[in-house]
Amino acid sequence: MNPSIPLTQTPAWRALAAHREEAGDRPMTELFASDPARFERLSVRGAGLFLDYSKNRIDDRGLALLAELARERGLEAARAAMFAGQRINNTEDRAVLHVALRNRGDAAVEVNGADVMPAVRDVLQRMGAFAESVRDGAWRGHTGEAITDIVNIGIGGSDLGPAMACQALAACGHPRLTMHFVSNIDGDHLAGVLARVKPATTLFVVASKTFTTIETMTNATSARTWFLASGAGEADVAKHFVAVSTNAERVAAFGIDLANMFGFWDWVGGRYSMWSAVGLPIALYVGRDAFEAMLEGAHAMDRHFVDAPLEQNMPVILGLLGVWYRGFFGSASVSIAPYAQALARLPAYLQQLEMESNGKSVTRDGRPVDTPTCPVIWGEPGTNGQHAFFQLLHQGTDLIPVDFIAPLKASHSLADHHRLLLANCIAQSKALMVGKSAAEVRAELSSAGLAGEALEALVPHRVFPGNRPSNTLLLPDLSPCSLGALVALYEHKVFVQSVIWGVNAFDQWGVELGKQIATRIAAELA
Ligand code: F6P
């Protein structure tokens, strides 16, 4: 998988650079005018999702060159290597097999010649059984009461996925259960949650791949102390604390019964782990069947990623367009705009997924990269963002591509809200593309009664340059299945980009230095 020549020296990259010079500034409105079928041709369906990528500054030749770039960089072979369980995480010498966690068929998935699927199915079965027992009230706290509150203690990949998904799927959450997510070492986070829950009816899920993360271990220890201080005994801990980890030794040392541990494996990266036991809070909240529907959705996207030709492959298209803007337009950030309040945590989730994966400046074999890599990922749900930072998207100095994401069907029954929400979503992508010319502004102002100098003074302020790109991703609804497909789509987009840039998307050495220094400073402060 190591790229043999630097990215900028590949024939496709050079051709793309020339193409950018020639055609990159051509207005999108012109591309639409010259091709009435542009919307149909530049949209694709996969795993139940619909992607409209017609509002991008790209023509057929540009798209063909991007696909060529993917081939030159060995995307197809890299994809096959990941799905075959090869140790593609080269700096940690690990396979990368989150796709095995949602492998729904009977097919074996091998790591080092051993099929991992029996163990995957076994944990899934245990998770499902445990989740159902908490949901139906069979699992009781130490005073005999049913569980009402679930507190997930974890951080990064052991927090963001379940937190994002539980919020996204709240419409189908269990009515008796309230979900809480504690991640920050700032005691205000845990204290705030503990003030709202009762020890006798609370279940703590301590989630940490390594079971060494300082935030999680500190919060878990404090939660245990709080629980015991309520009058509960050591023997009661087993009814109120379960662990999710790859590290049984550490879990036992912490005092959690291994019967209450749900395991996963080193070939599951933290930020790719919501399909594993890390997804236990999701299963608890929405139930075993809905959790499995989420896996189904992700699996459908996996099949699409493997089977669809590169030119009609949703993660490939999203990934390549991102590379195009980052490499040839200087776009240093991408905005994620979910038009769904329930997806409020999606931008934060994607920040870790993309920036911890591809925020790298050396290639897999340790040479400096020769192009910029991962952009900054940021965003907020629409329509809130429109009243905050969309000003900059429309009239700021940077070109910031936007991903608009919207479920077609609402999860609520309030009249008219969803029509207005979708209208705003569609309007924003159109406004970014078409902009507003000085002539249009003049006409508008003069029909509002302005003239002369007063009118002219306002014109530059009210012009929208337009030609600002976006993708629109439509989900049929915000169901577990659609959510699974959506998240898997972004996972594979990140993989595609890592292959083009030549970086290892599956390590995260950049988080280590600060941790080491903090440990030293904490000792000094003590
Ligand atoms: O510090 C970064 C990180 O290692 C992430 O990659 C990971 O998701 C998070 O910390 C939590 O790690 P763990 O699950 O081992 O507690």
Coordinates of C-alpha atoms and ligand atoms in Angstrom, one line a residue:
M1 CA 0.0 0.0 0.0
N2 CA 3.0 2.3 0.2
P3 CA 2.8 4.9 -2.7
S4 CA 5.8 4.5 -4.9
I5 CA 6.0 8.1 -6.1
P6 CA 5.0 11.3 -4.4
L7 CA 1.4 12.3 -5.0
T8 CA 2.2 15.5 -6.9
Q9 CA 4.3 13.6 -9.3
T10 CA 1.7 11.1 -10.4
P11 CA 0.4 11.6 -14.0
A12 CA -3.2 12.0 -12.8
W13 CA -2.2 14.7 -10.2
R14 CA -0.3 16.6 -12.9
A15 CA -3.2 16.4 -15.3
L16 CA -5.6 17.6 -12.5
A17 CA -3.3 20.6 -11.8
A18 CA -3.5 21.5 -15.5
H19 CA -7.2 21.0 -15.6
R20 CA -7.7 23.2 -12.5
E21 CA -5.8 26.0 -14.4
E22 CA -7.9 25.6 -17.5
A23 CA -11.4 24.9 -16.1
G24 CA -11.5 25.1 -12.3
D25 CA -13.1 28.6 -12.1
R26 CA -15.8 27.9 -14.6
P27 CA -19.1 28.8 -12.9
M28 CA -21.2 25.9 -11.8
T29 CA -24.2 27.7 -13.2
E30 CA -22.6 27.4 -16.6
L31 CA -22.0 23.7 -16.2
F32 CA -25.7 23.3 -15.4
A33 CA -26.7 25.4 -18.3
S34 CA -24.6 23.4 -20.8
D35 CA -25.8 20.1 -19.5
P36 CA -29.5 19.7 -18.6
A37 CA -28.8 16.2 -17.3
R38 CA -26.1 17.3 -14.9
F39 CA -28.2 16.7 -11.7
E40 CA -29.2 13.2 -12.9
R41 CA -25.7 12.3 -14.0
L42 CA -23.9 13.7 -10.9
S43 CA -26.0 12.0 -8.3
V44 CA -25.8 8.5 -7.0
R45 CA -27.7 6.1 -4.8
G46 CA -26.2 3.6 -2.4
A47 CA -27.3 1.7 0.7
G48 CA -30.5 3.6 0.7
L49 CA -28.8 7.1 0.7
F50 CA -28.9 9.6 -2.1
L51 CA -25.9 11.9 -2.9
D52 CA -26.3 14.9 -5.1
Y53 CA -22.8 16.1 -6.0
S54 CA -23.8 18.2 -9.0
K55 CA -23.1 21.5 -7.1
N56 CA -19.3 21.0 -7.3
R57 CA -16.7 22.9 -9.3
I58 CA -16.0 19.9 -11.4
D59 CA -16.7 18.7 -14.9
D60 CA -16.6 15.3 -16.6
R61 CA -12.9 15.5 -17.4
G62 CA -12.1 16.5 -13.8
L63 CA -14.2 13.6 -12.5
A64 CA -12.5 11.2 -14.8
L65 CA -9.1 12.4 -13.8
L66 CA -10.0 12.0 -10.1
A67 CA -11.0 8.4 -10.7
E68 CA -7.8 7.9 -12.6
L69 CA -5.9 9.3 -9.6
A70 CA -7.7 6.8 -7.3
R71 CA -6.6 4.0 -9.7
E72 CA -3.0 5.3 -9.8
R73 CA -2.8 5.4 -6.1
G74 CA -4.0 1.8 -5.8
L75 CA -7.4 2.4 -4.1
E76 CA -8.9 -0.8 -5.3
A77 CA -6.0 -2.9 -4.0
A78 CA -5.9 -1.0 -0.7
R79 CA -9.7 -1.5 -0.2
A80 CA -9.2 -5.2 -0.9
A81 CA -6.4 -5.4 1.6
M82 CA -8.5 -3.8 4.3
F83 CA -11.4 -6.1 3.8
A84 CA -9.1 -9.1 3.7
G85 CA -7.8 -8.4 7.1
Q86 CA -4.2 -7.4 6.1
R87 CA -2.2 -5.5 8.6
I88 CA -2.7 -2.1 6.9
N89 CA -2.2 -0.1 10.1
N90 CA 1.5 -0.4 9.6
T91 CA 2.8 1.7 12.4
E92 CA 0.9 -0.4 15.0
D93 CA 1.1 -3.6 12.9
R94 CA -2.6 -4.3 13.1
A95 CA -5.4 -5.3 10.8
V96 CA -8.3 -2.8 10.3
L97 CA -11.5 -4.7 10.4
H98 CA -14.4 -2.6 11.7
V99 CA -16.2 -3.9 8.7
A100 CA -16.2 -7.4 10.2
L101 CA -18.3 -6.1 13.1
R102 CA -21.1 -5.5 10.7
N103 CA -20.5 -8.4 8.4
R104 CA -24.0 -9.8 8.2
G105 CA -23.4 -12.8 6.0
D106 CA -22.0 -16.2 6.8
A107 CA -18.6 -15.3 5.2
A108 CA -15.5 -15.8 7.3
V109 CA -13.3 -12.8 7.9
E110 CA -9.8 -13.8 8.7
V111 CA -7.0 -12.2 10.7
N112 CA -3.8 -14.2 10.8
G113 CA -5.6 -17.2 9.3
A114 CA -8.3 -17.2 12.0
D115 CA -11.9 -16.4 11.4
V116 CA -12.9 -13.5 13.7
M117 CA -16.6 -13.8 13.0
P118 CA -17.5 -16.4 15.8
A119 CA -16.1 -14.1 18.4
V120 CA -17.8 -11.0 16.8
R121 CA -21.2 -12.8 16.8
D122 CA -20.7 -14.0 20.4
V123 CA -20.1 -10.5 21.8
L124 CA -23.0 -9.2 19.7
Q125 CA -25.2 -11.9 21.2
R126 CA -24.1 -11.1 24.7
M127 CA -24.6 -7.4 24.2
G128 CA -28.1 -8.0 22.8
A129 CA -29.1 -10.3 25.6
F130 CA -27.8 -7.8 28.3
A131 CA -29.4 -4.8 26.6
E132 CA -32.8 -6.6 26.5
S133 CA -32.6 -7.6 30.1
V134 CA -32.0 -4.0 31.2
R135 CA -34.7 -2.8 28.9
D136 CA -37.4 -5.2 30.0
G137 CA -36.5 -4.7 33.6
A138 CA -35.2 -8.2 34.3
W139 CA -31.8 -6.7 35.2
R140 CA -32.3 -5.0 38.5
G141 CA -30.1 -2.7 40.6
H142 CA -29.0 -3.7 44.1
T143 CA -32.3 -2.5 45.8
G144 CA -34.4 -4.5 43.3
E145 CA -35.4 -1.5 41.2
A146 CA -35.2 -1.4 37.4
I147 CA -32.5 0.7 35.7
T148 CA -33.6 4.2 34.7
D149 CA -30.4 5.9 33.8
I150 CA -27.3 4.8 31.9
V151 CA -24.1 6.7 32.2
N152 CA -21.4 5.9 29.6
I153 CA -18.0 6.9 30.9
G154 CA -15.5 7.1 28.0
I155 CA -13.8 9.6 25.8
G156 CA -13.0 10.1 22.1
G157 CA -14.0 6.9 20.2
S158 CA -15.4 5.4 23.4
D159 CA -17.8 8.3 23.7
L160 CA -18.5 10.2 20.5
G161 CA -20.1 7.4 18.5
P162 CA -22.6 6.2 21.1
A163 CA -23.3 9.7 22.2
M164 CA -24.0 10.8 18.6
A165 CA -26.1 7.7 17.8
C166 CA -28.2 7.8 20.9
Q167 CA -29.1 11.4 20.2
A168 CA -29.8 10.7 16.6
L169 CA -32.0 7.8 17.4
A170 CA -33.8 9.3 20.5
A171 CA -37.1 8.9 18.7
C172 CA -36.8 5.2 19.1
G173 CA -35.1 5.2 22.5
H174 CA -36.6 3.3 25.5
P175 CA -39.0 5.6 27.4
R176 CA -37.8 4.5 30.8
L177 CA -34.1 5.0 30.0
T178 CA -32.2 8.3 30.1
M179 CA -28.8 8.3 28.5
H180 CA -25.9 10.3 29.9
F181 CA -22.3 10.6 28.5
V182 CA -19.4 11.6 30.7
S183 CA -16.1 12.2 28.9
N184 CA -14.3 15.2 30.3
I185 CA -11.8 15.0 33.2
D186 CA -13.3 18.3 34.3
G187 CA -15.2 17.1 37.4
D188 CA -18.1 19.3 36.4
H189 CA -19.0 16.8 33.8
L190 CA -19.4 13.8 36.1
A191 CA -20.7 15.9 39.0
G192 CA -23.4 17.4 36.8
V193 CA -24.6 13.9 35.8
L194 CA -24.4 12.4 39.3
A195 CA -26.5 15.2 40.6
R196 CA -29.3 14.0 38.3
V197 CA -29.3 10.3 38.9
K198 CA -29.9 7.8 41.7
P199 CA -27.3 5.2 42.6
A200 CA -29.9 2.4 43.0
T201 CA -31.3 2.9 39.4
T202 CA -28.1 3.8 37.5
L203 CA -26.0 1.6 35.3
F204 CA -22.5 2.8 34.5
V205 CA -20.9 1.6 31.3
V206 CA -17.1 2.2 31.6
A207 CA -15.8 2.2 28.0
S208 CA -12.2 2.3 27.1
K209 CA -10.3 0.3 24.5
T210 CA -7.1 0.4 26.5
F211 CA -8.7 0.9 30.0
T212 CA -5.8 3.2 30.8
T213 CA -7.1 6.5 29.5
I214 CA -6.7 9.0 32.4
E215 CA -10.1 10.8 31.9
T216 CA -12.1 7.6 31.8
M217 CA -10.3 5.9 34.7
T218 CA -10.6 9.0 36.9
N219 CA -14.3 9.4 36.1
A220 CA -14.9 5.7 36.6
T221 CA -13.1 5.7 40.0
S222 CA -15.1 8.7 41.1
A223 CA -18.4 7.2 40.0
R224 CA -17.6 4.0 41.9
T225 CA -16.7 6.0 45.1
W226 CA -20.0 7.9 44.7
F227 CA -21.9 4.7 44.3
L228 CA -20.3 3.1 47.4
A229 CA -20.9 6.2 49.4
S230 CA -24.6 5.8 48.8
G231 CA -24.6 2.8 51.2
A232 CA -24.2 0.1 48.5
G233 CA -21.6 -2.6 49.2
E234 CA -18.7 -3.9 47.1
A235 CA -20.9 -6.9 46.0
D236 CA -23.4 -4.5 44.5
V237 CA -20.9 -3.0 42.1
A238 CA -21.5 -5.9 39.7
K239 CA -25.2 -4.8 39.2
H240 CA -24.2 -1.2 38.4
F241 CA -20.9 -1.3 36.5
V242 CA -20.1 -3.0 33.3
A243 CA -17.0 -2.6 31.1
V244 CA -16.3 -2.3 27.4
S245 CA -12.7 -2.9 26.6
T246 CA -10.0 -4.9 24.8
N247 CA -8.0 -5.2 28.1
A248 CA -9.5 -7.8 30.4
E249 CA -6.5 -7.6 32.8
R250 CA -7.1 -3.9 33.5
V251 CA -10.8 -4.4 33.7
A252 CA -10.3 -7.0 36.4
A253 CA -7.8 -4.8 38.2
F254 CA -10.3 -2.0 38.3
G255 CA -12.7 -4.3 40.1
I256 CA -15.3 -5.0 37.4
D257 CA -16.3 -8.7 37.2
L258 CA -15.2 -10.1 33.8
A259 CA -18.7 -11.6 33.5
N260 CA -19.8 -8.0 33.0
M261 CA -17.2 -7.1 30.4
F262 CA -17.9 -6.8 26.7
G263 CA -14.8 -7.2 24.7
F264 CA -13.5 -6.2 21.3
W265 CA -10.2 -6.5 19.5
D266 CA -7.1 -4.5 18.6
W267 CA -8.2 -4.5 15.0
V268 CA -11.0 -2.1 15.9
G269 CA -9.8 1.5 16.0
G270 CA -11.3 3.6 18.7
R271 CA -12.9 6.0 16.3
Y272 CA -14.2 3.1 14.2
S273 CA -15.7 1.3 17.2
M274 CA -19.3 2.2 17.6
W275 CA -20.2 -1.1 15.8
S276 CA -18.4 -3.1 18.5
A277 CA -19.2 -3.4 22.2
V278 CA -18.5 0.3 22.4
G279 CA -22.0 0.6 20.9
L280 CA -23.5 -1.0 24.0
P281 CA -25.3 2.2 25.1
I282 CA -26.9 2.3 21.7
A283 CA -28.1 -1.3 22.0
L284 CA -29.4 -0.5 25.6
Y285 CA -31.3 2.6 24.4
V286 CA -32.8 1.5 21.1
G287 CA -32.7 -2.3 21.6
R288 CA -31.0 -5.3 20.0
D289 CA -33.0 -5.3 16.8
A290 CA -32.4 -1.6 16.1
F291 CA -28.7 -1.9 16.9
E292 CA -28.5 -4.7 14.4
A293 CA -30.5 -2.6 11.9
M294 CA -27.7 0.0 12.3
L295 CA -25.1 -2.7 11.5
E296 CA -27.2 -3.7 8.4
G297 CA -27.2 -0.2 7.1
A298 CA -23.4 0.0 7.6
H299 CA -23.0 -3.4 5.9
A300 CA -25.0 -2.2 2.9
M301 CA -22.7 0.8 2.6
D302 CA -19.7 -1.6 2.8
R303 CA -21.1 -3.6 0.0
H304 CA -21.7 -0.5 -2.1
F305 CA -18.1 0.6 -1.4
V306 CA -16.7 -2.8 -2.5
D307 CA -19.0 -3.4 -5.4
A308 CA -19.8 -0.1 -7.1
P309 CA -17.5 1.1 -9.9
L310 CA -15.3 4.0 -8.7
E311 CA -17.2 6.5 -10.8
Q312 CA -20.5 5.6 -9.1
N313 CA -19.1 4.9 -5.7
M314 CA -20.4 7.3 -3.0
P315 CA -17.5 7.2 -0.6
V316 CA -15.0 7.4 -3.5
I317 CA -16.8 10.4 -5.0
L318 CA -17.0 12.2 -1.6
G319 CA -13.3 11.4 -0.9
L320 CA -12.0 12.5 -4.3
L321 CA -14.0 15.8 -4.3
G322 CA -12.5 16.5 -0.9
V323 CA -9.0 15.9 -2.2
W324 CA -9.7 18.1 -5.2
Y325 CA -10.7 21.1 -3.1
R326 CA -7.9 20.6 -0.5
G327 CA -5.2 20.1 -3.2
F328 CA -6.3 22.6 -5.9
F329 CA -8.5 25.3 -4.2
G330 CA -6.7 25.7 -0.9
S331 CA -9.8 24.8 1.0
A332 CA -8.6 24.3 4.6
S333 CA -11.9 23.3 6.1
V334 CA -15.1 21.5 5.3
S335 CA -18.4 22.3 7.0
I336 CA -20.9 19.6 8.0
A337 CA -24.4 20.9 8.0
P338 CA -26.9 18.3 9.2
Y339 CA -30.4 19.5 8.7
A340 CA -31.6 17.4 11.6
Q341 CA -31.3 18.5 15.2
A342 CA -31.0 14.9 16.2
L343 CA -27.6 14.8 14.3
A344 CA -26.3 17.7 16.4
R345 CA -23.3 15.6 17.5
L346 CA -22.5 14.4 14.0
P347 CA -20.0 17.2 13.3
A348 CA -18.1 16.4 16.5
Y349 CA -18.1 12.7 15.7
L350 CA -16.8 13.4 12.2
Q351 CA -14.1 15.7 13.6
Q352 CA -12.5 12.7 15.4
L353 CA -13.2 10.3 12.5
E354 CA -11.5 12.5 9.9
M355 CA -9.0 14.6 11.8
E356 CA -7.6 11.9 14.0
S357 CA -7.4 9.6 11.0
N358 CA -6.0 11.9 8.3
G359 CA -4.4 14.7 10.2
K360 CA -1.0 13.5 9.3
S361 CA 2.0 15.0 7.6
V362 CA 4.1 11.9 6.8
T363 CA 3.2 9.1 4.4
R364 CA 2.9 5.5 5.4
D365 CA 6.6 5.0 4.9
G366 CA 7.6 8.1 6.8
R367 CA 8.3 10.6 4.1
P368 CA 6.8 14.1 4.3
V369 CA 3.6 14.5 2.3
D370 CA 3.8 16.8 -0.6
T371 CA 0.2 18.2 -0.5
P372 CA -2.0 19.4 2.3
T373 CA -4.0 16.5 3.9
C374 CA -7.0 16.5 6.2
P375 CA -9.0 19.8 6.3
V376 CA -10.5 21.1 9.5
I377 CA -14.0 19.5 9.9
W378 CA -16.6 21.7 11.7
G379 CA -20.3 22.4 11.7
E380 CA -23.6 22.7 13.4
P381 CA -27.1 21.6 12.6
G382 CA -29.1 23.7 10.2
T383 CA -31.0 26.0 10.5
N384 CA -29.0 27.2 13.5
G385 CA -25.8 27.5 11.5
Q386 CA -27.6 29.9 9.1
H387 CA -28.0 32.4 11.9
A388 CA -24.4 32.1 13.1
F389 CA -21.6 31.3 10.6
F390 CA -23.3 30.9 7.2
Q391 CA -22.4 34.6 6.6
L392 CA -18.8 33.4 6.2
L393 CA -19.7 30.5 4.0
H394 CA -21.5 32.9 1.6
Q395 CA -19.3 36.0 1.7
G396 CA -16.1 35.1 3.5
T397 CA -12.7 35.0 1.9
D398 CA -12.2 31.2 2.0
L399 CA -13.7 28.5 -0.2
I400 CA -15.4 26.1 2.3
P401 CA -17.2 23.1 0.8
V402 CA -20.3 22.1 2.7
D403 CA -21.9 18.7 3.2
F404 CA -25.7 19.2 3.6
I405 CA -27.3 16.1 5.2
A406 CA -31.0 15.8 5.6
P407 CA -33.5 13.0 6.4
L408 CA -36.5 13.2 4.0
K409 CA -39.0 12.0 6.6
A410 CA -39.3 13.7 10.1
S411 CA -39.2 11.6 13.3
H412 CA -41.8 14.0 14.9
S413 CA -45.3 14.8 14.0
L414 CA -45.3 18.6 14.3
A415 CA -47.0 20.2 11.3
D416 CA -44.9 22.2 8.8
H417 CA -41.6 22.1 10.5
H418 CA -40.0 19.6 8.2
R419 CA -41.1 21.3 5.0
L420 CA -39.5 24.5 6.2
L421 CA -36.4 22.7 7.3
L422 CA -35.9 21.0 3.9
A423 CA -36.7 24.2 2.1
N424 CA -33.9 25.9 4.0
C425 CA -31.4 23.1 3.3
I426 CA -32.1 23.2 -0.4
A427 CA -32.1 27.0 -0.5
Q428 CA -28.7 27.2 1.1
S429 CA -26.9 24.9 -1.3
K430 CA -28.5 26.8 -4.2
A431 CA -27.6 30.2 -2.8
L432 CA -24.0 29.1 -2.3
M433 CA -23.9 28.0 -5.9
V434 CA -25.8 30.8 -7.8
G435 CA -24.7 33.7 -5.6
K436 CA -26.1 37.2 -6.5
S437 CA -24.5 39.5 -9.0
A438 CA -24.0 43.3 -8.8
A439 CA -26.7 43.7 -11.5
E440 CA -29.2 41.7 -9.5
V441 CA -28.4 43.6 -6.4
R442 CA -28.9 46.9 -8.2
A443 CA -32.2 45.8 -9.6
E444 CA -33.3 44.7 -6.1
L445 CA -32.3 47.9 -4.4
S446 CA -33.8 50.1 -7.0
S447 CA -37.1 48.3 -6.8
A448 CA -36.9 48.9 -3.0
G449 CA -36.7 52.7 -3.8
L450 CA -32.9 53.3 -3.5
A451 CA -31.0 55.2 -6.1
G452 CA -27.7 57.0 -6.8
E453 CA -24.8 57.0 -4.4
A454 CA -26.8 55.4 -1.6
L455 CA -27.6 52.5 -3.8
E456 CA -24.0 52.1 -5.2
A457 CA -22.5 52.2 -1.7
L458 CA -24.5 49.1 -0.7
V459 CA -23.9 47.1 -3.8
P460 CA -20.5 45.5 -2.9
H461 CA -21.9 44.5 0.5
R462 CA -24.8 42.7 -1.0
V463 CA -23.1 40.8 -3.7
F464 CA -22.7 37.1 -3.2
P465 CA -19.8 35.7 -5.3
G466 CA -21.5 32.2 -5.6
N467 CA -19.7 29.3 -7.2
R468 CA -19.3 27.8 -3.7
P469 CA -19.5 24.0 -3.7
S470 CA -21.6 21.6 -1.7
N471 CA -22.8 18.0 -1.5
T472 CA -26.3 17.1 -0.5
L473 CA -26.9 13.8 1.1
L474 CA -30.4 12.7 1.6
L475 CA -31.5 9.9 4.0
P476 CA -35.0 8.4 3.7
D477 CA -35.4 8.9 7.5
L478 CA -33.3 9.0 10.6
S479 CA -33.6 5.3 11.3
P480 CA -30.9 3.0 12.7
C481 CA -30.4 1.6 9.2
S482 CA -29.9 5.0 7.5
L483 CA -27.6 6.2 10.3
G484 CA -25.4 3.1 10.0
A485 CA -25.1 3.7 6.2
L486 CA -24.3 7.4 6.8
V487 CA -21.5 6.7 9.3
A488 CA -20.0 3.9 7.2
L489 CA -20.1 6.3 4.2
Y490 CA -17.9 8.8 6.0
E491 CA -15.6 6.0 7.3
H492 CA -14.9 4.9 3.8
K493 CA -14.6 8.5 2.5
V494 CA -11.8 8.9 5.1
F495 CA -10.1 5.7 3.9
V496 CA -10.3 6.8 0.3
Q497 CA -8.6 10.1 1.1
S498 CA -5.9 8.4 3.2
V499 CA -5.0 6.2 0.2
I500 CA -4.8 9.2 -2.1
W501 CA -2.7 11.2 0.4
G502 CA -0.7 8.1 1.2
V503 CA -1.1 8.4 5.0
N504 CA -2.0 5.7 7.6
A505 CA -5.6 6.6 8.7
F506 CA -5.5 4.2 11.6
D507 CA -2.9 5.4 14.0
Q508 CA -2.9 8.5 16.2
W509 CA 0.6 9.2 17.5
G510 CA -0.2 12.9 17.5
V511 CA -2.2 12.6 20.7
E512 CA 0.7 11.1 22.7
L513 CA 3.0 14.0 23.5
G514 CA 0.4 16.1 25.3
K515 CA -0.6 13.0 27.4
Q516 CA 3.0 12.4 28.4
I517 CA 3.6 16.0 29.4
A518 CA 0.3 16.2 31.3
T519 CA 1.3 13.2 33.3
R520 CA 4.6 14.9 34.3
I521 CA 2.9 18.2 35.1
A522 CA 0.2 16.4 37.2
A523 CA 2.9 14.9 39.3
E524 CA 4.5 18.3 39.7
L525 CA 1.2 19.9 40.7
A526 CA 0.6 17.2 43.3
Ligands
F6P1 O1 -6.2 10.1 22.9 C1 -6.9 9.6 21.7 C2 -7.5 8.3 21.9 O2 -6.6 7.3 22.0 C3 -8.5 8.0 20.8 O3 -7.9 7.5 19.7 C4 -9.5 7.1 21.5 O4 -10.7 7.0 20.8 C5 -9.6 7.8 22.9 O5 -8.3 8.3 23.1 C6 -10.0 6.9 24.0 O6 -9.2 5.8 24.1 P1 -9.7 4.5 25.0 O7 -10.9 4.0 24.4 O8 -8.5 3.6 25.0 O9 -10.0 5.0 26.4

